[in-house]
Amino acid sequence: MIRSFLLAASALTMAIPATAQTPAPTDFRARTPEQEVVYFVLPDRFENGDPKNDKGGLKGDRLSTGYDPTAKGFYHGGDLKGLTQRLDYIQGLGATAIWFAPIFKNKPVQGPKGDESAGYHGYWVTDFTQVDPHFGTNAEFKAFVDAAHARGMKVYMDIIANHTADVIRYREGDAASYAYRGKADYPFSRRGGLKGAAINPGFNGDADFSPENWARLTDPTFAYTPYVPKGEETVKVPAWLNDPIHYHNRGDTNWVGESSLYGDFVGLDDLATESPRVVQGMIEIYASWIERFGIDGFRIDTARHVNPEFWQAFVPAMLETARAKGIPNFHIFGEVATSDVDPALTARWTRIAGLPSNLDMAFAAAAQRVVSGKAGTDVFARLLEDDALYEGGAPAATRLPTFLGNHDFGRFSMFVKQANPTASDEELLARVALGHAMLLTLRGVPVIYYGDEQGFVSDCNDQLARENMFPSKVAVYNDNDLIGTDATTAQSNFDPAHPLYRHIAALVDVRQSTPALQSGLTRIRHFSDKPGLLVVSRFDPKTGREVVLAYNTSAQPVTNTVAIEPASLKFAPLAGQCPVEANAPGSVTVTLPPFGFAVCAAKD
Ligand SMILES: [Ca+2]
Ligand SMILES: [Ca+2]
Ligand SMILES: [Ca+2]
């Protein structure tokens, strides 16, 4: 079995000739966002550099420490020291920037009795000013950032302003079911609903952002009666976060309408992000990480669950702080989550919230459908045409972080496998490789989800898509059949010889030596409503020279004539099988094997 994997692997790599790589700007600060290739990692699941911090300095069983390496929902021991030790591996893949899940101090364990899990993912913050002891110390974070910078690599922090850990409870109801209480039935002006006593006199609603107005909101009991349980009164840092007045306190979100902005995410305390105190507090928290550590960007969690006006204030403050620190190309990208091919949603949030960029959820959804053969290549054509919707238009779309799968939705290989349950290992490898070829050559900033380059295949989404790179003790991970290797997640998987690692590294070389693939705009050339050929052109931003990109999403060979620029008469193959010359000015014939792709640069 392994033999055929290796044959497929060498075929993949052979398709891409070695290129003379243009050196990246020696000053990494000078690189623009679209010049990066991002590697996204969950520190808990990557490498354990220090077993002494595995329990975060806490004592007791897993419900106290959060540590249980046999359970998918608990800490496994990975940390910043481990991440720092593996920078060679990450850089060897071609990544120029690392985005890591939040490393702020979390509530170690939360959830209803019998259904607890740990903050190993980092999204349950209590102390926004320090590193979680499971991951190390602030000094170890500095060592990590400095080590990355010394290699010319950038560091993107994952941040949250929508909520804190679940600490606040309500006197009414049951913690497992705090139903959402909306503004119509529970206005700010009455205690506990329309029949309640008048409270907060003069408060003009939360769309009046003036400090004078917010000074009149003094009583947080309009919907529920919030309180902080004994022993947790000062658990949040900075201290202002411990006062329930700074939260929405309307119960759990049902993800629709008003509750999408105001509701608690399964209990996570939803901040009143309309309040000028909260805006100022969050600006201070995150400006401090830029100032103290000189990081290079933010990925913003749950961005669409915060009112756009918050981001309109927050984003310029962060960019200004970064500029003052000598970081001119600070990148900010939001999570506007959807599993639909819905670029309008992603684009809308660049317009209403002033977010410079958003994770390209539509790209991931399109890649999952198109490369797995569930949809025609027309889905990608439509996606790319909709680039005009973004604030700043198509040039802004070149800065969207694109991805194939992630820690929430599941891995790309899982979608491919689900759509092709009887596919051979060779076919799965070929489709996954094709997906990565599209990710690394189409417009956007490619984000590689850690482990994809080792052929990891998640069983499902969320916890099941967060396998360990270091030896795992989780049974539901270790029985997975990884793509392109006979290895399992029970062993260490930092193999630079894995066919997908080599495939990605080779494509990154092509991308980094071809400016058209970084910031070039796109012209659609060929697509259909069935699996088959997708062809687009991208253009060198300085010379205007064309690069033709072709992908075959079908299991059959394809040949088609394709319209191109009349000036593009001869081609150099940067990857795959390219035509030598045009048929006539304005026409070329593209031929690709099943699941093949080609990157063809017009030349003199
Ligand atoms: Ca550790
Ligand atoms: Ca919210
Ligand atoms: Ca809560």
mmCIF file of C-alpha atoms and ligand atoms in Angstrom, residues 162-163 248 260-263 270-271 273 305-307, ligand 2:
data_model
loop_
_atom_site.group_PDB
_atom_site.id
_atom_site.type_symbol
_atom_site.label_atom_id
_atom_site.label_comp_id
_atom_site.label_asym_id
_atom_site.label_seq_id
_atom_site.Cartn_x
_atom_site.Cartn_y
_atom_site.Cartn_z
ATOM 1 C CA ASN A 162 -17.188 38.929 21.943
ATOM 2 C CA HIS A 163 -17.089 37.001 25.186
ATOM 3 C CA HIS A 248 -25.475 41.524 27.766
ATOM 4 C CA SER A 260 -26.650 36.396 17.315
ATOM 5 C CA LEU A 261 -25.202 39.660 18.651
ATOM 6 C CA TYR A 262 -26.489 39.659 22.229
ATOM 7 C CA GLY A 263 -26.738 36.024 23.282
ATOM 8 C CA ASP A 270 -21.287 37.957 26.086
ATOM 9 C CA LEU A 271 -19.752 41.408 26.450
ATOM 10 C CA THR A 273 -19.548 45.606 23.054
ATOM 11 C CA HIS A 305 -21.362 38.276 16.896
ATOM 12 C CA VAL A 306 -20.089 41.745 17.828
ATOM 13 C CA ASN A 307 -21.786 44.973 16.704
HETATM 14 CA CA CA B 2 -21.940 39.294 21.190
#
